[in-house]
Amino acid sequence: MEYLFQVKIGALIGLLLLTLLFGFIPARIRWFRDTNGTEVHRTFLSLISCFAGGVFLAACLLDIIPDYLSDISAELDAQKVETPFPLPEFIMAAGFFTVLILEKIVQNFRVMRAAHEERAPLIQDNGHGHGHGGPTTHDLEGSGHHVHVDLQAHSSFRSFMLFLSLSLHSVFEGLAIGLQSTDSKVLEICIAILVHKSIIVFSLSVKLVQSAVRPLWVAAYIAVFAMMSPLGIAIGIGVMEAQLAAGPLIQAVLEGLAAGTFVYITFLEILPHELNSPGNQLLKVIFILVGFTIMAALTFLG
């Protein structure tokens, strides 16, 4: 039992360090943050982003949703809950609509603030001439358009929700390690999660640095995300040590809400942003397929 505990602690430390390493590669290298480079540079960044989109698509369809449906079905059977209503799918839809409603509230607040800022200079402009007034109005219109683009593309709010849904999923991955009773199973699951999470955190970091998130917050997101799987391992170890059996239904419901959040981010933020931008459409699809295929292969190999 003591050796098993040491293996779990080793898995905890390994997951933390490797996630930090792969997460800070895009966050710390200026090349990934530079959006004013050559056309070739911008195209390459877009293709990397498409690759990340394929990774998230595979994570959504082949990892997060199947895990959740399996867990919630097992827990409903254990609780002897029988209903013709599609409860697992409803919980996932609740996560989807939660993000949709929150985003629209944030968007409405920003639009109202932008409208207020647009009126303010016109009131304060005390006859300094049309030459000053015309460009100011134009700039404000451009600013309002920029707010709209941010909200529909890589907004900081959507980036946060992407981070949140992935973080919740990482906690559950860590729980899978912490709740194991044999060291061979701990190592097997840990290796699978290490490979899977390295690609995920790299893709998450790419999305964060291309959004409106400040560099300091990007570093904070990556650091917190890196701690999620170790946190799950620690919780699993605590549950094993205390012999607690309560809480699996709550865990399954949280998984469902996280899955619904991830569906929203994948299909309404990541993929539309890349595929609706002009140029290299076929190449973008190929890179999305490459990211999806790599994750699918990892899932197939277990």
XYZ file of C-alpha atoms in Angstrom:
302
model
C 0.000 0.000 0.000
C 2.903 2.319 0.764
C 4.416 1.660 -2.685
C 1.056 2.369 -4.351
C 0.894 5.704 -2.525
C 4.408 6.591 -3.763
C 3.455 5.717 -7.347
C 0.424 8.005 -7.137
C 2.541 10.855 -5.747
C 5.030 10.321 -8.589
C 2.174 10.451 -11.118
C 0.923 13.651 -9.475
C 4.312 15.378 -9.774
C 4.907 14.094 -13.307
C 1.543 15.337 -14.558
C 2.113 18.747 -12.974
C 5.598 19.300 -14.444
C 4.871 17.975 -17.939
C 1.666 19.989 -18.240
C 3.512 23.152 -17.215
C 6.255 22.426 -19.760
C 3.953 21.948 -22.738
C 1.612 24.738 -21.642
C 4.317 27.387 -21.389
C 5.865 26.652 -24.814
C 3.278 28.751 -26.733
C 2.795 31.101 -23.769
C 6.476 32.055 -23.448
C 7.681 31.932 -27.062
C 7.008 35.279 -28.713
C 6.543 33.688 -32.147
C 3.157 32.309 -31.067
C 2.014 35.702 -29.728
C 3.111 37.793 -32.709
C 0.097 38.621 -34.887
C 1.844 41.311 -36.964
C 4.286 39.059 -38.782
C 4.452 38.063 -42.443
C 1.585 36.451 -44.308
C 3.358 33.084 -44.094
C 3.709 33.510 -40.321
C 0.023 34.367 -39.889
C -0.993 31.432 -42.079
C 1.136 29.037 -40.061
C -0.365 30.319 -36.804
C -3.843 29.805 -38.262
C -2.985 26.230 -39.236
C -1.676 25.517 -35.727
C -4.945 26.896 -34.396
C -6.840 24.570 -36.775
C -4.783 21.644 -35.489
C -5.799 22.654 -31.953
C -9.425 22.790 -33.136
C -9.153 19.197 -34.359
C -7.673 18.166 -31.009
C -10.580 19.783 -29.126
C -13.133 18.251 -31.508
C -11.725 14.773 -30.845
C -11.532 15.446 -27.104
C -15.178 16.479 -27.175
C -16.587 13.600 -29.240
C -14.232 10.758 -28.309
C -13.215 11.519 -24.730
C -15.282 13.946 -22.665
C -18.809 13.029 -23.846
C -18.294 9.215 -23.852
C -16.682 9.350 -20.383
C -19.569 11.390 -19.040
C -22.301 9.215 -20.584
C -20.625 6.093 -19.233
C -20.247 7.543 -15.721
C -23.752 9.003 -15.481
C -25.364 5.808 -16.807
C -23.475 3.682 -14.292
C -24.413 6.015 -11.439
C -28.093 6.178 -12.441
C -28.147 2.378 -12.533
C -26.504 2.236 -9.109
C -29.094 4.666 -7.743
C -31.855 2.632 -9.480
C -33.103 5.725 -11.320
C -35.263 4.731 -14.293
C -36.899 7.362 -16.501
C -37.790 7.600 -20.189
C -36.564 11.201 -20.115
C -33.007 11.560 -21.563
C -31.574 12.894 -18.296
C -27.841 12.568 -19.200
C -28.333 14.570 -22.390
C -30.456 17.132 -20.533
C -27.654 17.738 -18.005
C -25.232 18.266 -20.876
C -27.670 20.702 -22.516
C -27.864 22.585 -19.201
C -24.101 23.128 -19.370
C -24.441 24.310 -22.975
C -27.178 26.847 -22.161
C -25.388 28.039 -19.028
C -22.434 29.182 -21.121
C -24.720 30.628 -23.817
C -26.677 32.707 -21.291
C -23.559 33.895 -19.453
C -21.885 34.899 -22.706
C -24.895 36.863 -23.908
C -25.058 38.697 -20.587
C -21.377 39.631 -20.916
C -21.872 40.602 -24.564
C -24.866 42.803 -23.738
C -22.897 44.534 -20.975
C -19.988 45.252 -23.338
C -22.275 46.576 -26.075
C -23.944 48.928 -23.585
C -20.542 50.114 -22.354
C -19.319 50.644 -25.926
C -22.450 52.681 -26.731
C -21.868 54.827 -23.654
C -18.240 55.437 -24.649
C -19.331 56.351 -28.167
C -21.676 59.052 -26.864
C -19.237 60.513 -24.361
C -16.747 62.195 -26.766
C -19.596 63.760 -28.779
C -20.959 65.389 -25.622
C -17.526 66.543 -24.538
C -16.529 67.805 -27.989
C -16.948 71.592 -27.540
C -16.629 72.752 -31.116
C -13.088 71.670 -31.934
C -13.997 71.309 -35.567
C -15.269 68.648 -37.932
C -11.764 67.455 -38.593
C -11.557 66.125 -35.021
C -15.170 64.956 -34.759
C -15.195 62.873 -37.984
C -12.225 60.652 -37.196
C -13.354 60.238 -33.585
C -16.710 58.873 -34.693
C -15.002 56.621 -37.208
C -12.574 55.326 -34.615
C -15.403 54.632 -32.205
C -17.328 52.754 -34.867
C -14.211 50.741 -35.542
C -13.840 50.140 -31.821
C -17.416 48.943 -31.590
C -16.810 46.581 -34.498
C -13.678 45.290 -32.784
C -15.676 44.501 -29.653
C -18.115 42.518 -31.795
C -15.321 40.565 -33.478
C -13.690 39.703 -30.151
C -16.944 38.415 -28.770
C -17.595 36.269 -31.807
C -14.027 34.985 -32.134
C -11.359 34.470 -29.485
C -12.987 36.453 -26.669
C -11.494 36.329 -23.205
C -14.828 35.050 -21.847
C -14.908 32.064 -24.195
C -11.249 31.383 -23.484
C -12.065 31.281 -19.780
C -14.967 28.874 -20.353
C -12.695 26.651 -22.472
C -10.165 26.667 -19.640
C -12.873 25.946 -17.062
C -14.398 22.982 -18.907
C -10.986 21.434 -19.590
C -9.959 21.989 -15.972
C -13.040 20.175 -14.645
C -12.343 17.293 -17.003
C -8.718 17.186 -15.814
C -9.879 16.860 -12.203
C -11.934 13.808 -13.179
C -8.937 12.344 -15.053
C -6.864 12.765 -11.904
C -9.601 11.086 -9.862
C -9.311 8.056 -12.136
C -5.659 7.744 -11.095
C -6.190 8.480 -7.404
C -8.957 5.883 -7.040
C -6.935 2.974 -8.469
C -5.983 0.116 -6.163
C -2.991 -1.314 -8.105
C 0.278 0.385 -9.078
C 0.271 -1.107 -12.623
C -3.147 0.422 -13.324
C -1.971 3.784 -11.942
C 1.026 3.782 -14.299
C -1.083 2.678 -17.267
C -3.674 5.443 -16.817
C -1.014 8.029 -15.953
C 0.955 7.431 -19.176
C -2.238 7.704 -21.243
C -3.213 10.962 -19.517
C 0.325 12.376 -19.856
C 0.283 11.985 -23.648
C -3.319 13.171 -23.947
C -2.932 16.163 -21.638
C 0.345 17.341 -23.215
C -1.405 17.825 -26.546
C -4.481 19.351 -24.890
C -2.532 21.903 -22.821
C -0.417 22.919 -25.831
C -3.601 23.499 -27.844
C -5.210 25.380 -24.943
C -2.152 27.610 -24.627
C -2.223 28.383 -28.364
C -5.886 29.415 -28.075
C -5.214 31.584 -25.031
C -2.280 33.494 -26.555
C -4.339 34.193 -29.701
C -7.237 35.595 -27.684
C -7.727 38.801 -25.736
C -6.269 37.215 -22.592
C -3.317 39.111 -21.097
C 0.039 37.260 -20.857
C -0.087 37.247 -17.058
C -3.522 35.652 -17.123
C -2.367 33.116 -19.712
C 0.391 32.058 -17.306
C -2.149 31.868 -14.470
C -4.557 29.776 -16.559
C -1.817 27.326 -17.537
C -0.558 27.051 -13.949
C -4.051 26.401 -12.575
C -4.846 23.948 -15.389
C -1.606 22.062 -14.647
C -2.723 21.630 -11.043
C -6.144 20.183 -11.879
C -5.119 16.574 -12.568
C -2.820 16.499 -9.502
C -5.754 17.917 -7.503
C -7.945 15.086 -8.788
C -5.266 12.554 -7.814
C -5.063 14.063 -4.318
C -8.866 13.928 -3.944
C -8.862 10.309 -5.135
C -6.136 9.400 -2.644
C -8.127 11.084 0.126
C -11.291 9.204 -0.835
C -9.374 5.896 -0.889
C -7.766 6.593 2.465
C -11.036 7.660 4.089
C -13.039 4.869 2.417
C -15.681 7.364 1.239
C -18.286 6.211 -1.275
C -20.421 9.376 -1.378
C -20.346 11.932 -4.168
C -20.098 9.949 -7.463
C -23.473 11.255 -8.645
C -22.376 14.867 -8.055
C -19.151 14.113 -9.938
C -21.128 12.695 -12.876
C -23.416 15.744 -12.996
C -20.401 18.086 -12.988
C -18.911 16.033 -15.804
C -22.123 16.559 -17.777
C -22.090 20.320 -17.247
C -18.431 20.425 -18.302
C -19.247 18.354 -21.392
C -22.034 20.755 -22.397
C -19.671 23.684 -21.920
C -17.086 21.994 -24.104
C -19.649 21.291 -26.847
C -20.493 25.002 -26.937
C -16.859 26.133 -27.069
C -15.863 23.581 -29.716
C -18.734 24.051 -32.142
C -19.608 27.732 -31.641
C -16.181 29.257 -31.001
C -13.132 27.292 -32.135
C -14.231 25.670 -35.401
C -16.400 28.556 -36.752
C -13.646 31.101 -36.072
C -11.095 29.160 -38.093
C -13.353 27.975 -40.914
C -15.123 31.318 -41.420
C -11.885 33.273 -41.847
C -10.834 33.584 -45.513
C -7.962 31.756 -47.179
C -6.473 28.237 -47.175
C -9.811 26.592 -46.458
C -8.825 23.110 -47.656
C -5.501 23.277 -45.814
C -7.318 24.300 -42.633
C -9.636 21.304 -42.900
C -6.602 19.042 -43.380
C -4.974 20.387 -40.194
C -8.238 19.964 -38.276
C -8.313 16.357 -39.488
C -4.671 15.860 -38.450
C -5.396 17.060 -34.912
C -8.537 14.918 -34.755
C -6.731 11.846 -36.135
C -3.879 12.051 -33.613
C -6.312 12.232 -30.700
C -8.453 9.467 -32.220
C -5.374 7.251 -32.567
C -4.428 7.881 -28.916
C -7.974 7.026 -27.862
C -7.924 3.848 -29.995
C -4.636 2.774 -28.430
C -6.143 3.286 -24.986
